[in-house]
Coordinates of C-alpha atoms in Angstrom, one line a residue:
Chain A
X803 CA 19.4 -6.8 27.4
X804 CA 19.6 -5.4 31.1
X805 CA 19.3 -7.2 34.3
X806 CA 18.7 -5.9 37.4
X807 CA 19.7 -8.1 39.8
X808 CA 23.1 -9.5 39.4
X809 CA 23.1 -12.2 37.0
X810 CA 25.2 -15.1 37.5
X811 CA 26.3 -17.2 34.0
X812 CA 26.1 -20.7 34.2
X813 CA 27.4 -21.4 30.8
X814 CA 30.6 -23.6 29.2
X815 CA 30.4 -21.0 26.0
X816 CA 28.3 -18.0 27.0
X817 CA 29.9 -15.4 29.5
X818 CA 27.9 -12.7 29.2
X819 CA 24.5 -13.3 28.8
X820 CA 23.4 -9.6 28.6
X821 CA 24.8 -9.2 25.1
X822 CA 22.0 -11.8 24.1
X823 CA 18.7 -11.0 22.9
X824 CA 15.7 -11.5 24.6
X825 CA 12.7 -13.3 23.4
X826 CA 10.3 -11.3 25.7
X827 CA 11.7 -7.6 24.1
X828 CA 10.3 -8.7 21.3
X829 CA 6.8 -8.9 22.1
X830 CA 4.3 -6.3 21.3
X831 CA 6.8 -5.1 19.1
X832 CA 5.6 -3.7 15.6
X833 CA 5.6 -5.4 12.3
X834 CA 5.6 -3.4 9.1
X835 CA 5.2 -4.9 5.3
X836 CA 7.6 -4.3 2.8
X837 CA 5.3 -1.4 1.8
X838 CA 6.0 0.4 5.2
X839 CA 2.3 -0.4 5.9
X840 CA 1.8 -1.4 9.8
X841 CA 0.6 -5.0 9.7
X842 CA 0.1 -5.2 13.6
X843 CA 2.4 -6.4 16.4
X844 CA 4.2 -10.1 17.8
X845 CA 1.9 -11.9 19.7
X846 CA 4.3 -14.6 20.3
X847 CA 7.6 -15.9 18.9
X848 CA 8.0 -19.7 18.1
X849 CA 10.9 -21.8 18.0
X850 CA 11.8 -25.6 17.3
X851 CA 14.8 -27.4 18.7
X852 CA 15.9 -24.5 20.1
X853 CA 15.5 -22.5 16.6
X854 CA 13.5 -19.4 16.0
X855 CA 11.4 -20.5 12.8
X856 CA 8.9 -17.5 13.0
X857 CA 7.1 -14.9 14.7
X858 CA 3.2 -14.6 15.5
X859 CA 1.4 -11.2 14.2
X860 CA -1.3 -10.6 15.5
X861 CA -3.1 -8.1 12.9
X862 CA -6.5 -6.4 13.1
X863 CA -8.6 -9.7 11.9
X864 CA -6.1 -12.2 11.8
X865 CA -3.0 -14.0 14.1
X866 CA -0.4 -14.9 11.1
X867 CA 2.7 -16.8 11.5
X868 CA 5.4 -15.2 9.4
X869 CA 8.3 -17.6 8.8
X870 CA 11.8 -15.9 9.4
X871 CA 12.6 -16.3 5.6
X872 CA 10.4 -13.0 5.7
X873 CA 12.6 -11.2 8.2
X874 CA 14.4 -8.3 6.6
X875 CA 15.2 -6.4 9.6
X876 CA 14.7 -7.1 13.6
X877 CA 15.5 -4.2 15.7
X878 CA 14.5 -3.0 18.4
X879 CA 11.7 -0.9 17.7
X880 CA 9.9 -2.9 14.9
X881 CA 10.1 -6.0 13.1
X882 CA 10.2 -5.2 9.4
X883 CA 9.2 -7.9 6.7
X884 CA 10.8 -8.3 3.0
X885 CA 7.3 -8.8 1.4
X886 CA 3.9 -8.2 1.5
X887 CA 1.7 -10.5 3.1
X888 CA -1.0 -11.9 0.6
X889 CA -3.4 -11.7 3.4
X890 CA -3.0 -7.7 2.7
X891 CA -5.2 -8.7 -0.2
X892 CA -8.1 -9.4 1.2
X893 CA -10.7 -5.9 1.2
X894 CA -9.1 -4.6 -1.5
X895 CA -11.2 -3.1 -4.3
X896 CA -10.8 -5.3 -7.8
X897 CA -11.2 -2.9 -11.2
X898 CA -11.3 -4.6 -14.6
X899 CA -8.9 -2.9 -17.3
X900 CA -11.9 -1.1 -18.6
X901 CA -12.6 0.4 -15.3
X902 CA -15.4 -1.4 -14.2
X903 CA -16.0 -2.2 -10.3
X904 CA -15.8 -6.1 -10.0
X905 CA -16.0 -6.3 -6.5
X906 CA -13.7 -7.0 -3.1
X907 CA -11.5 -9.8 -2.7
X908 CA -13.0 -12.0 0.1
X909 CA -10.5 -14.6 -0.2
X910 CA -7.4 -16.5 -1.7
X911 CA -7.0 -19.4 -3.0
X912 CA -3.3 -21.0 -2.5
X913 CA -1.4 -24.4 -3.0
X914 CA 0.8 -24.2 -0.1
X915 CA 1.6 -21.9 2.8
X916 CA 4.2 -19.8 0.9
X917 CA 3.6 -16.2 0.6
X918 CA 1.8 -16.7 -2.9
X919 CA -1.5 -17.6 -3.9
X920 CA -3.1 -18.9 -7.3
X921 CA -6.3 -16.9 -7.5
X922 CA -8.5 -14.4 -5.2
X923 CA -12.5 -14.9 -5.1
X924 CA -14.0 -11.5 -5.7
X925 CA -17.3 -10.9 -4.7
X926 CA -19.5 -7.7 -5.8
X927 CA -22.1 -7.8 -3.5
X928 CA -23.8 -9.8 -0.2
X929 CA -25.5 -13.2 -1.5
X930 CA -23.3 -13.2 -4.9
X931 CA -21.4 -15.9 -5.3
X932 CA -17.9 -14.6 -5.6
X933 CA -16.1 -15.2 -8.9
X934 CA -12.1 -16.8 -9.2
X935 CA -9.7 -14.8 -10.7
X936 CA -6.6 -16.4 -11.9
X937 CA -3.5 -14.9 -10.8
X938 CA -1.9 -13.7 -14.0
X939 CA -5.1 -11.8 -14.7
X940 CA -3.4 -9.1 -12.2
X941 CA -2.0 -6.3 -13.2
X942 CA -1.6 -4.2 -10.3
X943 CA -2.4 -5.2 -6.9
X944 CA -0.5 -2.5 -4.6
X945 CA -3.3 -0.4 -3.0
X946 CA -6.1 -1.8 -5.2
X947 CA -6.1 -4.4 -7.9
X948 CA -6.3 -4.1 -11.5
X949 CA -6.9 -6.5 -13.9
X950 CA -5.2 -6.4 -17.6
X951 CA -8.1 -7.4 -19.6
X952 CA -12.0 -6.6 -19.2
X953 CA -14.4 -9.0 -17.0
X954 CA -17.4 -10.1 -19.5
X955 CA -21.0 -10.0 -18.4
X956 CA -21.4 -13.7 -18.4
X957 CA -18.2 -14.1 -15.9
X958 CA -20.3 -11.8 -13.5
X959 CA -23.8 -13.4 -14.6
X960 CA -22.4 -16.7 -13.7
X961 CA -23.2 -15.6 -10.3
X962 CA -26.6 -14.6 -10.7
X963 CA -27.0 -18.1 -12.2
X964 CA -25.9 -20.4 -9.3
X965 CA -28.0 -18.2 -7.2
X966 CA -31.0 -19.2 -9.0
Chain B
X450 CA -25.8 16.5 -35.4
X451 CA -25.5 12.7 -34.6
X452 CA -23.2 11.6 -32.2
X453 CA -21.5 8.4 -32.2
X454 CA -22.7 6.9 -28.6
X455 CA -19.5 4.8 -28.5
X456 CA -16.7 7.0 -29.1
X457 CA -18.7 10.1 -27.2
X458 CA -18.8 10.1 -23.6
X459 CA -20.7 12.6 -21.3
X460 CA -20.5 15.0 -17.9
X461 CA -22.3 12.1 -16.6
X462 CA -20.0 9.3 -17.4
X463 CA -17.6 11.6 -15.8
X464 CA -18.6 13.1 -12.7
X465 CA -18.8 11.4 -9.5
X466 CA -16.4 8.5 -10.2
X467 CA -13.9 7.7 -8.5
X468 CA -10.1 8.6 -9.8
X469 CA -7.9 5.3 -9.5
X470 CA -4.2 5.8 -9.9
X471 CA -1.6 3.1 -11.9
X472 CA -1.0 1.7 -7.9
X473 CA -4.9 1.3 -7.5
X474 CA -5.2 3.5 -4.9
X475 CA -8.2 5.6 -5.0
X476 CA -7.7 9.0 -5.0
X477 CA -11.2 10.8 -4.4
X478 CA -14.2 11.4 -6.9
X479 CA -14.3 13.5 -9.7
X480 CA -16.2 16.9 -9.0
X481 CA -15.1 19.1 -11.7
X482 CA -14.3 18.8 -15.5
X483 CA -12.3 21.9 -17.0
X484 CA -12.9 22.5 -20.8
X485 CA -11.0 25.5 -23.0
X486 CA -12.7 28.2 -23.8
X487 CA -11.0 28.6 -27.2
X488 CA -10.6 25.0 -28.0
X489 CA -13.5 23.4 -26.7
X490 CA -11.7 20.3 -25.6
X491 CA -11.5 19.2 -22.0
X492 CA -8.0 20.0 -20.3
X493 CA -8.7 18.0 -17.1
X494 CA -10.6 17.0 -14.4
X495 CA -10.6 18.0 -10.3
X496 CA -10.7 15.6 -7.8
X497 CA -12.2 15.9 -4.2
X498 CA -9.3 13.8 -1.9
X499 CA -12.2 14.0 1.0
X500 CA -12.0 15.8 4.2
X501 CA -9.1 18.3 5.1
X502 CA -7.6 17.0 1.8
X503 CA -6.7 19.7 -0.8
X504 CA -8.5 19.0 -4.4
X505 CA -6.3 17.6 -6.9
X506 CA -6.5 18.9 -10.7
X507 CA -5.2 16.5 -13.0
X508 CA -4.6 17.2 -17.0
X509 CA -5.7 15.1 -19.4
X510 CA -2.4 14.4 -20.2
X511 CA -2.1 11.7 -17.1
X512 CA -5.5 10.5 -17.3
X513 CA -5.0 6.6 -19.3
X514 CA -8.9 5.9 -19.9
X515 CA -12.6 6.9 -19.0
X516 CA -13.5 3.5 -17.5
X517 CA -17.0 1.9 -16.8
X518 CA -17.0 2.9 -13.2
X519 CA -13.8 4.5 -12.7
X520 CA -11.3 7.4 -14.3
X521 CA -8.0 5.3 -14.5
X522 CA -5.0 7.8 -14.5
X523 CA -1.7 7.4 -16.4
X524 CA 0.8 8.0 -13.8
X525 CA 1.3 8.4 -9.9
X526 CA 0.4 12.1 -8.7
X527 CA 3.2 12.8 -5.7
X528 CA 0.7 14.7 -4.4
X529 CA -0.8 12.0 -2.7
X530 CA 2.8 11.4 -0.8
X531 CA 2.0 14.3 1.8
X532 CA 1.5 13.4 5.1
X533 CA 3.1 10.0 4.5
X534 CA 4.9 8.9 7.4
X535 CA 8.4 8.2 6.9
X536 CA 9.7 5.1 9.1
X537 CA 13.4 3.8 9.2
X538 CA 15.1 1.1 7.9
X539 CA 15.0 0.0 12.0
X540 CA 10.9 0.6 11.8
X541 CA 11.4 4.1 13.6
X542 CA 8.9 7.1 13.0
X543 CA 11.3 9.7 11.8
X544 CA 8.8 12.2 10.5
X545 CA 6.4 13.3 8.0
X546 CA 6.4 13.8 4.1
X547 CA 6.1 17.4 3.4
X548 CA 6.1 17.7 -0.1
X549 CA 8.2 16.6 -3.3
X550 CA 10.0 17.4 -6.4
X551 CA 9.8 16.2 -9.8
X552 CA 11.4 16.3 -13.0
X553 CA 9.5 15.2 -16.3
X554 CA 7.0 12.8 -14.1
X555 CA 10.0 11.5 -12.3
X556 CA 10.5 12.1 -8.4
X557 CA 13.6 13.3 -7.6
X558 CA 13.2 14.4 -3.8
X559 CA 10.8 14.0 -0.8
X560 CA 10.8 17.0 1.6
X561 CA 10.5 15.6 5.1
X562 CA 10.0 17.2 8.2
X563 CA 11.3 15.0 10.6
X564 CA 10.5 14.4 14.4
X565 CA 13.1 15.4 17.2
X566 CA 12.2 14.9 21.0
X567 CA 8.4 14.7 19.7
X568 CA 8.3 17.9 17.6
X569 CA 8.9 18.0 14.2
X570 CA 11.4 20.3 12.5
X571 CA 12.1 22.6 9.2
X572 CA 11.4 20.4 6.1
X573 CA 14.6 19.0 4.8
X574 CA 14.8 17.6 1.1
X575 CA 16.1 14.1 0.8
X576 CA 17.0 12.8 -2.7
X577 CA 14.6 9.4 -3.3
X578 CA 18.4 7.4 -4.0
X579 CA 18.2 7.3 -0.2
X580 CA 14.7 6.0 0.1
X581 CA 14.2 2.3 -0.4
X582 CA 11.1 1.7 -0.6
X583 CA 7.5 4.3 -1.2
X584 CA 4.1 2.3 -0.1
X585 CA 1.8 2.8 2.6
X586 CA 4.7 5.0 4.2
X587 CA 8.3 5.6 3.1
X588 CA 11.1 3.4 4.3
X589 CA 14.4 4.9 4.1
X590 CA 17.6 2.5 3.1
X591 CA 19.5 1.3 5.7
X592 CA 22.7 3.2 5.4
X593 CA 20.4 6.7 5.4
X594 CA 21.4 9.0 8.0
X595 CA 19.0 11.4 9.8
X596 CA 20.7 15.1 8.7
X597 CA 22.6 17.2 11.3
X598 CA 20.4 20.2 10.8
X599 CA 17.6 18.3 11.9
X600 CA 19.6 17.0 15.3
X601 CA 20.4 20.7 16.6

């Protein structure tokens, strides 16, 4: 960190405050996913007691506060996470293991704020009522999501159902 | 001649789905179907990638099932690697994937053309030991060092 003016130190322990790291650098700064995918940049960094507990992204729809238990590397040109945000999720295309289209994930369900989730509500179509998908019915969920077994007609009719 | 409807597929069932990889990612739609003349069995299908992307032929060897409304491929074709950026372990844009190399379905190197003052040099190949991680882009491990060709 550089100072332009002369900086005086008015510290018991710290003599020479440029070796720190400043808070401010790190704004705007990137944020990639453990996939190298460019999640967006930090709005804001927060802190308690004095303690930096996470940053804010802000991404293209969403701010997102990523606890620093997800920090694998801070330098200076990006912040770069150990995992994949289950938000990333969300859009994503879900195919049954027989190939068939079930729809987009429009949302997750979760039991707590950890990076992990229980099931994602697909939705086919506008006006359908989505459908739950539990978790360990996942197979792949990397650039799309497949499923390892088949989604019956009365799963999906189940929608057509309630919207009756 | 009958034909049993479940076990026999068509052109139809075929053409104009989309090709999903064992990643999910969607490669493009199938266009073509290529069938041997002597045989009469179908040796594989082409893929359109979409604009400015090259079409991708892909044996019948890697495709895993003929789905409902998708072709569902077997393994990952490295094709699809070119053009990924390649970002350091520091979150840098170091270059550009420029093509790879295999070895019985198994990547062994990444050729990347990597960027110097803004321009991007002669592809170098780097074995994928020194790559941690391929997703949306390639992140190199943390101990990788850009080559010296590349800084002259």
């Amino acid at each position: 960190m550089k100072f332009l003016k002369q900086t005086v130190s008015l510290s018991s322990s710290i003599n020479s405050p440029e070796s720190l790291k400043s808070l401010r650098s790190s704004l705007k700064k990137k944020v990639y996913a453990q996939s190298g995918e460019k999640l967006g940049k930090i709005k804001d960094l927060l802190i308690e007691k004095g303690v930096l507990k996470g940053a804010l992204v802000s991404t293209r729809d969403i701010n997102m506060f990523v606890d620093k238990e997800y920090f694998e590397n801070d330098s200076e040109k990006a912040l770069m996470l150990n995992m994949d945000p289950i938000t990333m999720l969300v859009g994503k295309k879900v195919f049954d293991s027989d190939g068939k289209y079930v729809g987009k994930v429009k949302n997750l369900i979760r039991s707590n704020n950890s990076n992990n989730f229980t099931s994602i509500m697909v939705r086919k179509r506008m006006f359908m009522k989505p459908i739950e998908i539990h978790k360990t019915l996942i197979e792949t969920s990397k650039k799309n999501i497949i499923l390892n077994r088949t989604i019956e007609k009365n799963e999906s009719r189940q929608e057509k159902d309630n919207n009756i | 001649m009958s034909q049993d409807k479940k076990k026999t597929i068509t052109s139809d069932d075929i053409l104009g789905k989309e090709a999903v990889d064992p990643e999910g990612q969607i490669l493009g739609i199938v266009i073509k179907l290529h069938i041997s003349k002597e045989e009469k069995t179908l040796t594989g299908i082409t893929i359109d990638q979409g604009f400015m992307k090259p079409d991708l032929f892909i044996g019948t060897d890697h495709i895993k099932n003929f789905g409902i409304d998708t072709i569902f491929l077997s393994s990952v074709p490295y094709d699809k690697l070119k053009g990924m950026k390649v970002i350091s372990s520091d979150g840098e844009i170091i270059g550009n994937v420029e093509g790879h190399a295999q070895k019985s379905q198994k990547l062994q190197e990444l050729r990347i053309k990597f960027k110097k003052d803004g321009l991007f040099k002669k592809p170098i190949s780097i074995k994928v030991s020194e790559i941690k991680q391929i997703g949306d882009s390639v992140i190199m491990k943390p101990n990788f060092k850009i080559p010296e060709q590349v800084k002259e």
